[in-house]
Amino acid sequence: MSLEKIAIAADHAGYDLKCTLKQRLVEQGFDIVDLGTDNTKPVDYPDFAGILAQAVSGGRTARGVLLCGSGIGMSIAANRFAGVRAALVHDEEAARQARQHNDANVLVMGARKIKPSVAEDCLDVFLTTPFE
């Protein structure tokens, strides 16, 4: 894969999964923009959704990954920004459809709802599936 800049952010519930996915992105050669949080201390998810959505909306990165407990709050908050198409997914097929049919540019997952191995598979599909 080519060197592409991808933003990643999480709240406290998504922090551990963020670390896992960040490592996977680094291994695949992506340039990562880590927008926080940096630990499991409670934080407000909309703050991090907004920071990442601004990075995508403003062109700092083409794509992003958001993680929280359920994924619902992050996806709602991120989709308020112009040009952001955040898709909450729980499996590879949803990740594929989000890219193919919706041209999603932000992948959202719920760390309390998905196994890390499934999240890695969803990330891989999201990054390699083109928009039809």
PDB file of C-alpha atoms in Angstrom:
ATOM      1  CA  MET A   1       0.000   0.000   0.000  1.00  0.00           C
ATOM      2  CA  SER A   2       1.124   3.532  -0.620  1.00  0.00           C
ATOM      3  CA  LEU A   3       1.999   5.916   2.162  1.00  0.00           C
ATOM      4  CA  GLU A   4      -1.307   7.539   2.991  1.00  0.00           C
ATOM      5  CA  LYS A   5      -2.072   9.767   5.955  1.00  0.00           C
ATOM      6  CA  ILE A   6      -4.882   8.382   8.123  1.00  0.00           C
ATOM      7  CA  ALA A   7      -6.248   9.945  11.300  1.00  0.00           C
ATOM      8  CA  ILE A   8      -7.227   7.775  14.250  1.00  0.00           C
ATOM      9  CA  ALA A   9      -8.955   8.774  17.476  1.00  0.00           C
ATOM     10  CA  ALA A  10     -10.813   7.171  20.331  1.00  0.00           C
ATOM     11  CA  ASP A  11     -12.404   7.893  23.645  1.00  0.00           C
ATOM     12  CA  HIS A  12     -11.385   6.016  26.777  1.00  0.00           C
ATOM     13  CA  ALA A  13     -13.493   2.958  25.878  1.00  0.00           C
ATOM     14  CA  GLY A  14     -11.851   2.681  22.469  1.00  0.00           C
ATOM     15  CA  TYR A  15      -8.289   3.402  23.578  1.00  0.00           C
ATOM     16  CA  ASP A  16      -7.024  -0.199  23.693  1.00  0.00           C
ATOM     17  CA  LEU A  17      -8.509  -1.032  20.288  1.00  0.00           C
ATOM     18  CA  LYS A  18      -7.033   2.203  18.919  1.00  0.00           C
ATOM     19  CA  CYS A  19      -3.579   1.013  19.971  1.00  0.00           C
ATOM     20  CA  THR A  20      -4.130  -2.330  18.234  1.00  0.00           C
ATOM     21  CA  LEU A  21      -5.367  -0.755  14.997  1.00  0.00           C
ATOM     22  CA  LYS A  22      -2.726   1.957  15.043  1.00  0.00           C
ATOM     23  CA  GLN A  23      -0.022  -0.716  15.149  1.00  0.00           C
ATOM     24  CA  ARG A  24      -1.645  -2.520  12.224  1.00  0.00           C
ATOM     25  CA  LEU A  25      -1.727   0.702  10.191  1.00  0.00           C
ATOM     26  CA  VAL A  26       1.948   1.368  10.935  1.00  0.00           C
ATOM     27  CA  GLU A  27       2.852  -2.180   9.872  1.00  0.00           C
ATOM     28  CA  GLN A  28       0.998  -1.599   6.595  1.00  0.00           C
ATOM     29  CA  GLY A  29       2.980   1.565   5.902  1.00  0.00           C
ATOM     30  CA  PHE A  30       0.411   4.248   6.633  1.00  0.00           C
ATOM     31  CA  ASP A  31       1.339   7.651   8.038  1.00  0.00           C
ATOM     32  CA  ILE A  32      -0.733   7.901  11.221  1.00  0.00           C
ATOM     33  CA  VAL A  33      -2.139  11.070  12.732  1.00  0.00           C
ATOM     34  CA  ASP A  34      -3.062  10.030  16.296  1.00  0.00           C
ATOM     35  CA  LEU A  35      -5.601  12.507  17.607  1.00  0.00           C
ATOM     36  CA  GLY A  36      -6.056  10.946  21.059  1.00  0.00           C
ATOM     37  CA  THR A  37      -7.035   9.987  23.640  1.00  0.00           C
ATOM     38  CA  ASP A  38      -3.804   8.737  25.134  1.00  0.00           C
ATOM     39  CA  ASN A  39      -5.115   6.551  27.981  1.00  0.00           C
ATOM     40  CA  THR A  40      -8.235   4.978  29.495  1.00  0.00           C
ATOM     41  CA  LYS A  41      -9.102   7.937  31.719  1.00  0.00           C
ATOM     42  CA  PRO A  42     -12.736   8.985  30.995  1.00  0.00           C
ATOM     43  CA  VAL A  43     -13.134  11.653  28.309  1.00  0.00           C
ATOM     44  CA  ASP A  44     -16.025  13.018  26.241  1.00  0.00           C
ATOM     45  CA  TYR A  45     -16.304  11.163  22.923  1.00  0.00           C
ATOM     46  CA  PRO A  46     -17.669  14.156  20.930  1.00  0.00           C
ATOM     47  CA  ASP A  47     -14.428  16.038  21.507  1.00  0.00           C
ATOM     48  CA  PHE A  48     -12.405  13.346  19.748  1.00  0.00           C
ATOM     49  CA  ALA A  49     -14.985  12.748  17.031  1.00  0.00           C
ATOM     50  CA  GLY A  50     -14.877  16.471  16.268  1.00  0.00           C
ATOM     51  CA  ILE A  51     -11.104  16.668  16.147  1.00  0.00           C
ATOM     52  CA  LEU A  52     -10.906  13.762  13.701  1.00  0.00           C
ATOM     53  CA  ALA A  53     -13.850  14.967  11.616  1.00  0.00           C
ATOM     54  CA  GLN A  54     -12.204  18.381  11.277  1.00  0.00           C
ATOM     55  CA  ALA A  55      -9.006  16.705  10.068  1.00  0.00           C
ATOM     56  CA  VAL A  56     -10.924  14.824   7.364  1.00  0.00           C
ATOM     57  CA  SER A  57     -13.259  17.693   6.491  1.00  0.00           C
ATOM     58  CA  GLY A  58     -10.355  20.128   6.258  1.00  0.00           C
ATOM     59  CA  GLY A  59      -8.236  17.846   4.082  1.00  0.00           C
ATOM     60  CA  ARG A  60      -5.501  17.153   6.647  1.00  0.00           C
ATOM     61  CA  THR A  61      -6.196  13.449   6.068  1.00  0.00           C
ATOM     62  CA  ALA A  62      -8.284  11.668   3.447  1.00  0.00           C
ATOM     63  CA  ARG A  63      -9.636   9.064   5.845  1.00  0.00           C
ATOM     64  CA  GLY A  64     -10.044   8.348   9.526  1.00  0.00           C
ATOM     65  CA  VAL A  65     -10.846   5.715  12.123  1.00  0.00           C
ATOM     66  CA  LEU A  66     -12.936   6.430  15.221  1.00  0.00           C
ATOM     67  CA  LEU A  67     -13.437   4.121  18.200  1.00  0.00           C
ATOM     68  CA  CYS A  68     -15.628   4.335  21.269  1.00  0.00           C
ATOM     69  CA  GLY A  69     -17.654   1.900  23.364  1.00  0.00           C
ATOM     70  CA  SER A  70     -20.553   1.319  20.959  1.00  0.00           C
ATOM     71  CA  GLY A  71     -19.506   3.419  17.954  1.00  0.00           C
ATOM     72  CA  ILE A  72     -22.889   5.113  17.879  1.00  0.00           C
ATOM     73  CA  GLY A  73     -21.905   8.404  19.475  1.00  0.00           C
ATOM     74  CA  MET A  74     -18.752   8.789  17.413  1.00  0.00           C
ATOM     75  CA  SER A  75     -20.580   8.171  14.146  1.00  0.00           C
ATOM     76  CA  ILE A  76     -23.335  10.659  14.997  1.00  0.00           C
ATOM     77  CA  ALA A  77     -20.853  13.338  16.068  1.00  0.00           C
ATOM     78  CA  ALA A  78     -18.517  12.886  13.094  1.00  0.00           C
ATOM     79  CA  ASN A  79     -21.287  12.983  10.510  1.00  0.00           C
ATOM     80  CA  ARG A  80     -22.165  16.534  11.539  1.00  0.00           C
ATOM     81  CA  PHE A  81     -19.107  17.805   9.637  1.00  0.00           C
ATOM     82  CA  ALA A  82     -19.186  18.706   5.954  1.00  0.00           C
ATOM     83  CA  GLY A  83     -17.564  16.114   3.733  1.00  0.00           C
ATOM     84  CA  VAL A  84     -17.427  13.440   6.428  1.00  0.00           C
ATOM     85  CA  ARG A  85     -19.133  10.129   5.715  1.00  0.00           C
ATOM     86  CA  ALA A  86     -18.638   8.124   8.902  1.00  0.00           C
ATOM     87  CA  ALA A  87     -19.875   4.530   8.839  1.00  0.00           C
ATOM     88  CA  LEU A  88     -20.404   2.394  11.940  1.00  0.00           C
ATOM     89  CA  VAL A  89     -19.523  -1.201  11.101  1.00  0.00           C
ATOM     90  CA  HIS A  90     -19.476  -4.494  12.992  1.00  0.00           C
ATOM     91  CA  ASP A  91     -18.257  -6.901  10.309  1.00  0.00           C
ATOM     92  CA  GLU A  92     -16.325  -7.081   7.046  1.00  0.00           C
ATOM     93  CA  GLU A  93     -19.410  -6.963   4.834  1.00  0.00           C
ATOM     94  CA  ALA A  94     -20.564  -3.710   6.419  1.00  0.00           C
ATOM     95  CA  ALA A  95     -17.071  -2.250   5.953  1.00  0.00           C
ATOM     96  CA  ARG A  96     -17.083  -3.317   2.307  1.00  0.00           C
ATOM     97  CA  GLN A  97     -20.515  -1.832   1.651  1.00  0.00           C
ATOM     98  CA  ALA A  98     -19.609   1.392   3.452  1.00  0.00           C
ATOM     99  CA  ARG A  99     -16.802   1.910   0.948  1.00  0.00           C
ATOM    100  CA  GLN A 100     -18.406   0.455  -2.196  1.00  0.00           C
ATOM    101  CA  HIS A 101     -21.820   2.032  -1.909  1.00  0.00           C
ATOM    102  CA  ASN A 102     -21.428   4.986   0.449  1.00  0.00           C
ATOM    103  CA  ASP A 103     -17.859   6.156  -0.206  1.00  0.00           C
ATOM    104  CA  ALA A 104     -17.352   6.300   3.572  1.00  0.00           C
ATOM    105  CA  ASN A 105     -14.177   8.115   4.554  1.00  0.00           C
ATOM    106  CA  VAL A 106     -14.344   7.466   8.303  1.00  0.00           C
ATOM    107  CA  LEU A 107     -14.562   3.969   9.757  1.00  0.00           C
ATOM    108  CA  VAL A 108     -16.277   3.778  13.154  1.00  0.00           C
ATOM    109  CA  MET A 109     -16.311   0.762  15.436  1.00  0.00           C
ATOM    110  CA  GLY A 110     -17.504   0.015  18.952  1.00  0.00           C
ATOM    111  CA  ALA A 111     -14.706  -1.470  21.030  1.00  0.00           C
ATOM    112  CA  ARG A 112     -17.214  -3.061  23.405  1.00  0.00           C
ATOM    113  CA  LYS A 113     -19.122  -4.622  20.493  1.00  0.00           C
ATOM    114  CA  ILE A 114     -16.400  -6.092  18.276  1.00  0.00           C
ATOM    115  CA  LYS A 115     -13.450  -8.429  18.777  1.00  0.00           C
ATOM    116  CA  PRO A 116     -10.036  -6.946  17.956  1.00  0.00           C
ATOM    117  CA  SER A 117      -9.433  -9.538  15.226  1.00  0.00           C
ATOM    118  CA  VAL A 118     -12.738  -8.638  13.553  1.00  0.00           C
ATOM    119  CA  ALA A 119     -11.905  -4.938  13.887  1.00  0.00           C
ATOM    120  CA  GLU A 120      -8.581  -5.558  12.127  1.00  0.00           C
ATOM    121  CA  ASP A 121     -10.396  -7.375   9.315  1.00  0.00           C
ATOM    122  CA  CYS A 122     -12.898  -4.515   9.006  1.00  0.00           C
ATOM    123  CA  LEU A 123     -10.040  -2.017   8.839  1.00  0.00           C
ATOM    124  CA  ASP A 124      -8.296  -3.996   6.110  1.00  0.00           C
ATOM    125  CA  VAL A 125     -11.482  -4.216   4.033  1.00  0.00           C
ATOM    126  CA  PHE A 126     -12.218  -0.515   4.555  1.00  0.00           C
ATOM    127  CA  LEU A 127      -8.750   0.448   3.356  1.00  0.00           C
ATOM    128  CA  THR A 128      -8.695  -1.782   0.284  1.00  0.00           C
ATOM    129  CA  THR A 129     -12.238  -1.497  -1.053  1.00  0.00           C
ATOM    130  CA  PRO A 130     -12.796   1.154  -3.739  1.00  0.00           C
ATOM    131  CA  PHE A 131     -15.951   3.218  -4.166  1.00  0.00           C
ATOM    132  CA  GLU A 132     -18.021   1.978  -7.086  1.00  0.00           C
TER     133      GLU A 132
END
